[in-house]
Amino acid sequence: MFNKNNNNYSRRRFLAQSGLGLLAFAGMPNLLNAMEGMGAMPKLPPHTANPNFKADVEIELFCKPTSVAILVGQQTQVLQYSARLLHGPKEAVTEIPGSYLGPIIRLQKGQKVRIHLHNGLSEPTVTHWHGLHVPAEQDGHPLYAIDPGEKLVYEFEVLNRASMNIYHPHPHETTAKQVYHGLAGALFVNDEEEAALGLPSGDYEIPIVIQDRLFDAQNQLVYVRHMHDRMTGFYGDRILVNGRADFQMDVDSRAYRLRFLNGSTARIYKLGWDDGTPITVIGVDGGLLEKPETKPYMMLAPGERLDVWADFSGRAEGSQLVMRSLAFSGVLPKMGMMMNHGGLPVGSDYPIFTAKVTRKVSDSPKLPNTLSSFRRYAITDTANPNKPVPIAISEAHMAMLLNGRPYAYNDVQDIERIPVNTVQLMEIFHAHGGGHGQTTANEGQEAGHQGGMGMGGMRHGGMGGGMGMGGMRHGGMGGGMRGMGMMMAMAHPIHLHGQSFQIASRSIANGNEADYATVHEGFIDSGLKDTVLVMPGESVRIIKPFQDFKGLFMYHCHNLEHEDMGMMRDFLVV
Ligand code: C2O
Ligand code: CU
Ligand code: CU
């Protein structure tokens, strides 16, 4: 099932001459322009180990087909990461027994890490360290995808602060499919600032990786069946936590640290306890907040993480608390919701997991008042306070665009060229819809300058639910959903590679307020982020440093079906 149509892909790739010195990034744009076949992904010679790099941790990472028991009855064929620790502390690699998820990788800030990736699939792959600040050539760019049977060596130093990160495949146009079939894992970084807090750890720190999947009658995974599944993103009808259906955890009556990660390809969650207990958030994508925040619920879009303090003390033995995804609206065109299969519509109310108090204990750690401190930038610290770098969301026929273009590896626009060691103000917004074909970078920039709203979205799409209807009118039921405004009527979790960013401001266009009111209290904008959910009609300003490393750093929608349809671009840091 996993080896259909690979030859085509391999044939399209060609080996770049190694003498061209691609790693000297100064010459990269010219080299790339010189390559034929715009859009076709070249294949670079895989890195090998550098004997002068003295690794503190060395891991062999495999990915291959296997089968696991997920539902009752027949096992499910999946793709899985597995790892072997060659050198370093043994907590660096922990298997999750019985799960298709990759082992948990645990690193310390400052460690030097070497990872040997072995491709045991029947198609090209490459692994990306989502959230880590590593050199461009260690970041898992699709340029570095390796063929079946090949090996790729990564070497980097852990520069990040304590945080939960993700490792997952990033090959050109097949990321979503590989992740969906099982390739993903959690990667934790720990540091001294975090250790000094004495937060719950060991058995009291629990990863919660949430994914949705669709199974056939033989318990096999079903993936994209028609264009509509790609346009909206693919949605399953079963919620899995850490690779398990109907996940339940037995807890003591004390405080826990729950580390949430949305590993779904497209599904957005609004997480809340069933009894209305507020949620105490202590961290997001890029690590701990300055101080805890209490929220009625939390939004969690694909690629995002949340660090939650869950205190079960005072709860009776035998009592249960259910984490649910609560009702919300507006992230999909109305039609997308209608056509969504399986009794688990996006934005409906359904359970995620159950925590059951099975042991009464008298002791519990106290929630610290302050958690961490980190460098905070003001708009005046940016190189471009009056001219934000645009990230314009739009669409063309059968493609999804950022800054007016679908992904192409050798296609860096001027606005996508970022001077190294600068801090940039950026603005993510909805641009003109498909009726215009493409939005040019200039239009995008203009909209950015006018300060603060996805104006294209308003002018062309109308408002709220109206956008979805527009999608219907123009696209027609059977017509592949290419209606004007389809993308504008959807929420997009936008992810930027490299260093984490701050969220400076959000603004919502007239007409979208009602839907927005169902989600906006669930945004935690005070921490460091690498993925931000941008709602229909919304414009989000972020402040992002581009320090240390030159080269290509991707930015894309982390709705992985969107990413694979072209909703991805490169920044070239020069
Ligand atoms: Cu988690 Cu470029 O992706
Ligand atoms: Cu990433
Ligand atoms: Cu998207």
Coordinates of C-alpha atoms and ligand atoms in Angstrom, one line a residue, residues 128 130 168 170 495 497 556 558, ligand 1:
H128 CA 12.3 17.8 10.2
H130 CA 9.7 21.1 14.2
H168 CA 8.1 14.4 11.5
H170 CA 8.9 16.8 5.4
H495 CA 4.1 27.6 10.9
H497 CA 10.7 27.3 10.6
H556 CA 3.8 27.0 5.5
H558 CA 0.5 23.2 9.1
Ligands
C2O1 CU1 6.0 20.7 11.5 CU2 7.6 22.5 8.3 O1 6.7 21.5 9.8

